[in-house]
mmCIF file of C-alpha atoms in Angstrom:
data_model
loop_
_atom_site.group_PDB
_atom_site.id
_atom_site.type_symbol
_atom_site.label_atom_id
_atom_site.label_comp_id
_atom_site.label_asym_id
_atom_site.label_seq_id
_atom_site.Cartn_x
_atom_site.Cartn_y
_atom_site.Cartn_z
ATOM 1 C CA MET A 21 -2.176 -7.793 6.872
ATOM 2 C CA GLN A 22 -4.091 -7.465 10.232
ATOM 3 C CA ARG A 23 -6.373 -4.449 10.248
ATOM 4 C CA ARG A 24 -5.757 -1.647 12.982
ATOM 5 C CA THR A 25 -8.024 -1.453 15.963
ATOM 6 C CA ILE A 26 -10.594 1.377 15.791
ATOM 7 C CA THR A 27 -11.265 2.736 19.432
ATOM 8 C CA PRO A 28 -14.415 4.676 19.616
ATOM 9 C CA ASP A 29 -14.352 8.055 21.460
ATOM 10 C CA HIS A 30 -16.060 7.792 24.816
ATOM 11 C CA THR A 31 -16.767 9.745 27.931
ATOM 12 C CA GLU A 32 -15.386 9.149 31.342
ATOM 13 C CA THR A 33 -16.011 10.752 34.738
ATOM 14 C CA THR A 34 -12.916 12.022 36.518
ATOM 15 C CA ASP A 35 -12.269 11.516 40.411
ATOM 16 C CA ASP A 36 -13.378 15.168 40.872
ATOM 17 C CA GLY A 37 -16.739 14.645 39.086
ATOM 18 C CA ARG A 38 -15.908 16.194 35.690
ATOM 19 C CA THR A 39 -16.982 14.530 32.457
ATOM 20 C CA ILE A 40 -14.237 14.274 29.776
ATOM 21 C CA THR A 41 -14.254 12.909 26.335
ATOM 22 C CA VAL A 42 -11.439 10.518 25.510
ATOM 23 C CA VAL A 43 -10.393 10.699 21.834
ATOM 24 C CA THR A 44 -8.079 8.204 20.197
ATOM 25 C CA THR A 45 -6.189 9.637 17.270
ATOM 26 C CA LYS A 46 -6.928 7.927 14.023
ATOM 27 C CA ARG A 47 -4.941 7.269 10.841
ATOM 28 C CA TYR A 48 -6.246 7.632 7.361
ATOM 29 C CA CYS A 49 -4.646 6.770 3.881
ATOM 30 C CA ASP A 50 -3.778 9.429 1.541
ATOM 31 C CA ARG A 51 -7.308 9.167 -0.019
ATOM 32 C CA ASP A 52 -8.922 9.709 3.307
ATOM 33 C CA HIS A 53 -10.147 6.202 4.076
ATOM 34 C CA LEU A 54 -10.129 5.405 7.788
ATOM 35 C CA LEU A 55 -7.378 2.799 8.663
ATOM 36 C CA GLY A 56 -7.744 2.775 12.466
ATOM 37 C CA ASP A 57 -5.864 4.008 15.536
ATOM 38 C CA ALA A 58 -2.556 5.773 14.952
ATOM 39 C CA THR A 59 0.434 4.056 16.085
ATOM 40 C CA ASP A 60 2.767 5.419 18.847
ATOM 41 C CA ALA A 61 5.456 5.845 16.025
ATOM 42 C CA GLU A 62 3.062 7.841 13.821
ATOM 43 C CA ILE A 63 2.104 10.044 16.659
ATOM 44 C CA GLN A 64 5.765 10.770 17.583
ATOM 45 C CA ALA A 65 6.637 11.500 13.768
ATOM 46 C CA ALA A 66 3.909 14.014 13.715
ATOM 47 C CA ILE A 67 5.045 15.588 16.984
ATOM 48 C CA ASP A 68 8.587 15.679 15.582
ATOM 49 C CA GLY A 69 7.391 17.212 12.362
ATOM 50 C CA ARG A 70 8.543 14.285 10.413
ATOM 51 C CA PRO A 71 6.540 12.726 7.559
ATOM 52 C CA LEU A 72 4.171 9.927 8.455
ATOM 53 C CA PRO A 73 5.146 6.401 7.286
ATOM 54 C CA ASP A 74 3.396 5.269 4.115
ATOM 55 C CA VAL A 75 0.415 3.242 4.935
ATOM 56 C CA SER A 76 -1.108 2.761 1.299
ATOM 57 C CA SER A 77 -0.551 -1.032 1.605
ATOM 58 C CA GLU A 78 -2.831 -1.027 4.576
ATOM 59 C CA CYS A 79 -5.806 0.538 3.032
ATOM 60 C CA HIS A 80 -8.445 -2.091 2.041
ATOM 61 C CA GLU A 81 -10.552 0.406 0.308
ATOM 62 C CA CYS A 82 -7.710 1.244 -2.129
ATOM 63 C CA GLU A 83 -6.042 -2.180 -2.382
ATOM 64 C CA PRO A 84 -8.231 -3.534 -5.243
ATOM 65 C CA ARG A 85 -7.136 -0.476 -7.338
ATOM 66 C CA MET A 86 -3.553 -0.974 -6.621
ATOM 67 C CA THR A 87 -3.460 -4.669 -7.300
ATOM 68 C CA ASP A 88 -5.806 -4.979 -10.176
ATOM 69 C CA GLN A 89 -3.235 -6.230 -12.504
ATOM 70 C CA PRO A 90 -3.384 -9.231 -15.091
ATOM 71 C CA ALA A 91 -2.429 -12.607 -13.659
ATOM 72 C CA SER A 92 0.049 -13.021 -16.491
ATOM 73 C CA SER A 93 2.428 -10.818 -18.198
ATOM 74 C CA LEU A 94 0.921 -8.275 -20.620
ATOM 75 C CA THR A 95 0.820 -9.471 -24.118
ATOM 76 C CA ALA A 96 1.406 -7.177 -27.107
ATOM 77 C CA GLU A 97 -2.134 -7.733 -28.175
ATOM 78 C CA VAL A 98 -3.538 -6.607 -24.751
ATOM 79 C CA VAL A 99 -1.325 -3.581 -24.579
ATOM 80 C CA SER A 100 -2.228 -2.639 -28.167
ATOM 81 C CA ALA A 101 -5.966 -2.928 -27.406
ATOM 82 C CA ILE A 102 -5.674 -0.628 -24.449
ATOM 83 C CA LEU A 103 -3.591 1.941 -26.230
ATOM 84 C CA ARG A 104 -6.076 2.039 -29.088
ATOM 85 C CA ASP A 105 -8.973 2.592 -26.707
ATOM 86 C CA PRO A 106 -9.361 6.441 -26.417
ATOM 87 C CA ASP A 107 -11.337 6.094 -23.191
ATOM 88 C CA SER A 108 -8.760 3.918 -21.293
ATOM 89 C CA PRO A 109 -6.911 5.777 -18.680
ATOM 90 C CA LEU A 110 -4.273 3.064 -18.487
ATOM 91 C CA TYR A 111 -0.810 2.977 -20.165
ATOM 92 C CA PRO A 112 1.994 0.497 -19.911
ATOM 93 C CA THR A 113 5.200 1.038 -17.709
ATOM 94 C CA GLN A 114 8.009 -1.005 -16.607
ATOM 95 C CA ILE A 115 8.571 -1.378 -12.894
ATOM 96 C CA THR A 116 11.581 -3.154 -11.399
ATOM 97 C CA VAL A 117 11.536 -4.746 -7.976
ATOM 98 C CA PHE A 118 14.832 -5.638 -6.312
ATOM 99 C CA CYS A 119 15.408 -8.364 -3.749
ATOM 100 C CA ASP A 120 16.729 -6.851 -0.682
ATOM 101 C CA HIS A 121 18.800 -9.933 0.072
ATOM 102 C CA CYS A 122 20.566 -10.769 -3.043
ATOM 103 C CA GLY A 123 19.892 -7.890 -5.542
ATOM 104 C CA ARG A 124 17.890 -10.030 -8.024
ATOM 105 C CA GLU A 125 15.748 -7.823 -10.320
ATOM 106 C CA ALA A 126 12.318 -8.494 -11.497
ATOM 107 C CA THR A 127 11.332 -6.052 -14.236
ATOM 108 C CA ARG A 128 7.789 -6.430 -15.679
ATOM 109 C CA ASP A 129 5.147 -4.531 -17.649
ATOM 110 C CA TYR A 130 2.244 -3.119 -15.711
ATOM 111 C CA MET A 131 -0.727 -1.091 -16.649
ATOM 112 C CA VAL A 132 -0.960 2.117 -14.776
ATOM 113 C CA SER A 133 -2.889 5.409 -14.810
ATOM 114 C CA ASP A 134 -1.934 9.136 -14.124
ATOM 115 C CA SER A 135 -4.275 8.890 -11.009
ATOM 116 C CA MET A 136 -1.950 6.252 -9.385
ATOM 117 C CA THR A 137 0.716 7.445 -6.955
ATOM 118 C CA SER A 138 4.142 6.019 -7.277
ATOM 119 C CA THR A 139 3.516 3.921 -4.211
ATOM 120 C CA GLU A 140 0.409 2.532 -5.686
ATOM 121 C CA ARG A 141 2.319 1.477 -8.886
ATOM 122 C CA LEU A 142 4.974 -0.170 -6.750
ATOM 123 C CA ALA A 143 2.252 -1.950 -4.736
ATOM 124 C CA ALA A 144 0.790 -3.329 -7.989
ATOM 125 C CA ALA A 145 4.193 -4.696 -9.061
ATOM 126 C CA ARG A 146 4.777 -6.259 -5.629
ATOM 127 C CA THR A 147 1.378 -7.708 -5.545
ATOM 128 C CA HIS A 148 1.670 -9.271 -8.981
ATOM 129 C CA LEU A 149 5.200 -10.777 -8.045
ATOM 130 C CA ALA A 150 3.855 -12.155 -4.756
ATOM 131 C CA GLN A 151 0.681 -13.639 -6.329
ATOM 132 C CA ASN A 152 2.316 -15.122 -9.356
ATOM 133 C CA GLU A 153 6.067 -15.534 -8.765
ATOM 134 C CA GLY A 154 6.590 -16.458 -5.150
ATOM 135 C CA TRP A 155 8.165 -12.958 -4.027
ATOM 136 C CA GLN A 156 7.469 -11.513 -0.598
ATOM 137 C CA HIS A 157 7.163 -8.093 0.747
ATOM 138 C CA ASP A 158 7.330 -7.176 4.432
ATOM 139 C CA GLU A 159 6.038 -4.299 6.502
ATOM 140 C CA ASP A 160 9.552 -2.667 6.601
ATOM 141 C CA GLY A 161 9.306 -2.290 2.747
ATOM 142 C CA ASP A 162 11.854 -5.011 1.850
ATOM 143 C CA ASP A 163 11.360 -7.282 -1.070
ATOM 144 C CA PHE A 164 12.484 -10.761 -1.330
ATOM 145 C CA CYS A 165 12.859 -12.948 -4.308
ATOM 146 C CA PRO A 166 11.519 -16.652 -4.331
ATOM 147 C CA GLU A 167 14.850 -17.959 -3.187
ATOM 148 C CA HIS A 168 14.973 -15.633 -0.157
ATOM 149 C CA ALA A 169 11.273 -15.436 0.672
ATOM 150 C CA ALA A 170 10.297 -16.790 4.099
ATOM 151 C CA ALA A 171 8.616 -20.089 3.995
#
């Protein structure tokens, strides 16, 4: 995903000689990491009092945390070792991703923690499926199985 532009604040002199500061509205993820300039749609949503679109998948600071999943399916031995570790914040959960074209389901076990949001948990599942099984996820939030993923 392409990173957003970050336009710095700057001063300008108006035609009548006044100096003004031009500020570009910035967008941050839910964990207060700067993403870049807010989009027109985000600004309009704020003006209208609507929730801002989810941007967790754009955050390169949070990304490793959301996508740190084993390359292969969790084995019973791995899950057992994690559950026996009293210091581990992780626990197993099943997450199902649906193909928005044909309805195919991919249900897998993932290790999550209480500190992860539901969006982060879904991002972990989507990332695992994309990296290991040929699934794709687009910016609109749609998921596509390998059969319907764009080439």
